[in-house]
PDB file of C-alpha atoms in Angstrom:
ATOM      1  CA  PRO N   1      57.944  -4.348   2.503  1.00  0.00           C
ATOM      2  CA  VAL N   2      55.134  -3.419   0.079  1.00  0.00           C
ATOM      3  CA  LEU N   3      56.465  -5.511  -2.807  1.00  0.00           C
ATOM      4  CA  LYS N   4      57.184  -8.430  -0.458  1.00  0.00           C
ATOM      5  CA  GLU N   5      53.561  -8.373   0.718  1.00  0.00           C
ATOM      6  CA  LYS N   6      52.229  -8.172  -2.832  1.00  0.00           C
ATOM      7  CA  PHE N   7      54.408 -11.035  -4.085  1.00  0.00           C
ATOM      8  CA  SER N   8      53.570 -13.151  -1.011  1.00  0.00           C
ATOM      9  CA  TYR N   9      49.882 -12.694  -1.775  1.00  0.00           C
ATOM     10  CA  PHE N  10      50.476 -14.527  -5.067  1.00  0.00           C
ATOM     11  CA  GLY N  11      52.544 -17.262  -3.406  1.00  0.00           C
ATOM     12  CA  ALA N  12      55.949 -15.939  -4.442  1.00  0.00           C
ATOM     13  CA  GLU N  13      58.952 -16.319  -2.167  1.00  0.00           C
ATOM     14  CA  LEU N  14      61.280 -13.362  -1.662  1.00  0.00           C
ATOM     15  CA  ARG N  15      64.841 -14.632  -2.094  1.00  0.00           C
ATOM     16  CA  GLY N  16      66.645 -11.437  -1.329  1.00  0.00           C
ATOM     17  CA  GLN N  17      66.873  -7.718  -1.621  1.00  0.00           C
ATOM     18  CA  THR N  18      69.714  -5.528  -2.827  1.00  0.00           C
ATOM     19  CA  PHE N  19      70.155  -1.781  -2.850  1.00  0.00           C
ATOM     20  CA  CYS N  20      72.284  -0.461  -5.715  1.00  0.00           C
ATOM     21  CA  PRO N  21      73.752   2.931  -6.449  1.00  0.00           C
ATOM     22  CA  ASP N  22      72.845   4.577  -9.756  1.00  0.00           C
ATOM     23  CA  ASN N  23      75.632   2.691 -11.519  1.00  0.00           C
ATOM     24  CA  ILE N  24      74.987   0.478 -14.547  1.00  0.00           C
ATOM     25  CA  GLU N  25      77.651  -2.099 -13.635  1.00  0.00           C
ATOM     26  CA  GLU N  26      76.460  -2.409 -10.019  1.00  0.00           C
ATOM     27  CA  ILE N  27      72.853  -2.891 -11.124  1.00  0.00           C
ATOM     28  CA  LYS N  28      73.906  -5.468 -13.736  1.00  0.00           C
ATOM     29  CA  LYS N  29      76.035  -7.286 -11.145  1.00  0.00           C
ATOM     30  CA  ALA N  30      73.079  -7.526  -8.743  1.00  0.00           C
ATOM     31  CA  ILE N  31      70.798  -8.860 -11.498  1.00  0.00           C
ATOM     32  CA  LEU N  32      73.361 -11.480 -12.507  1.00  0.00           C
ATOM     33  CA  GLN N  33      73.794 -12.607  -8.891  1.00  0.00           C
ATOM     34  CA  PHE N  34      70.070 -13.295  -8.619  1.00  0.00           C
ATOM     35  CA  LYS N  35      70.072 -15.061 -12.009  1.00  0.00           C
ATOM     36  CA  GLU N  36      72.946 -17.291 -10.842  1.00  0.00           C
ATOM     37  CA  GLN N  37      70.863 -18.257  -7.793  1.00  0.00           C
ATOM     38  CA  GLY N  38      68.126 -19.487 -10.129  1.00  0.00           C
ATOM     39  CA  THR N  39      65.701 -16.683  -9.369  1.00  0.00           C
ATOM     40  CA  ASP N  40      62.657 -16.890 -11.660  1.00  0.00           C
ATOM     41  CA  LEU N  41      61.561 -13.251 -11.403  1.00  0.00           C
ATOM     42  CA  ILE N  42      63.755 -10.267 -10.600  1.00  0.00           C
ATOM     43  CA  ALA N  43      61.816  -7.096  -9.814  1.00  0.00           C
ATOM     44  CA  LEU N  44      63.528  -3.723  -9.750  1.00  0.00           C
ATOM     45  CA  SER N  45      61.851  -0.744  -8.179  1.00  0.00           C
ATOM     46  CA  GLY N  46      62.915   2.742  -7.374  1.00  0.00           C
ATOM     47  CA  GLY N  47      65.041   4.797  -9.735  1.00  0.00           C
ATOM     48  CA  MET N  48      63.470   3.636 -13.012  1.00  0.00           C
ATOM     49  CA  SER N  49      61.886   6.299 -15.204  1.00  0.00           C
ATOM     50  CA  VAL N  50      61.467   7.281 -18.832  1.00  0.00           C
ATOM     51  CA  ASP N  51      64.368   9.708 -18.496  1.00  0.00           C
ATOM     52  CA  PRO N  52      67.026   8.986 -21.167  1.00  0.00           C
ATOM     53  CA  ASP N  53      69.678   9.259 -18.421  1.00  0.00           C
ATOM     54  CA  ASP N  54      68.107   6.396 -16.423  1.00  0.00           C
ATOM     55  CA  LEU N  55      70.665   3.590 -16.187  1.00  0.00           C
ATOM     56  CA  THR N  56      68.384   0.793 -14.974  1.00  0.00           C
ATOM     57  CA  PRO N  57      66.929  -0.323 -18.348  1.00  0.00           C
ATOM     58  CA  GLY N  58      70.434  -0.478 -19.856  1.00  0.00           C
ATOM     59  CA  ALA N  59      71.696  -2.536 -16.922  1.00  0.00           C
ATOM     60  CA  ILE N  60      68.790  -4.938 -17.326  1.00  0.00           C
ATOM     61  CA  ARG N  61      69.553  -5.371 -21.036  1.00  0.00           C
ATOM     62  CA  LYS N  62      73.304  -5.771 -20.391  1.00  0.00           C
ATOM     63  CA  SER N  63      72.500  -8.609 -17.985  1.00  0.00           C
ATOM     64  CA  GLY N  64      70.686 -10.439 -20.775  1.00  0.00           C
ATOM     65  CA  ALA N  65      67.279  -9.923 -19.190  1.00  0.00           C
ATOM     66  CA  LYS N  66      64.204  -8.218 -20.653  1.00  0.00           C
ATOM     67  CA  VAL N  67      62.693  -4.937 -19.542  1.00  0.00           C
ATOM     68  CA  VAL N  68      59.007  -5.533 -18.818  1.00  0.00           C
ATOM     69  CA  THR N  69      56.847  -2.517 -18.073  1.00  0.00           C
TER      70      THR N  69
END
């Protein structure tokens, strides 16, 4: 709800929301589904950290997208 409110403030439309387990292929799959829908901005929140074991940045890269911090 917080991100939806913040994006709405700037005129962005929320197209969907997905909850993924800590699994690189599941995260990549979710990103690709939003890309296929023509989504302009895909925001990921939650489990991302600077921990070398964090799978989210790798999933983002594997999807062909860029990690923006």
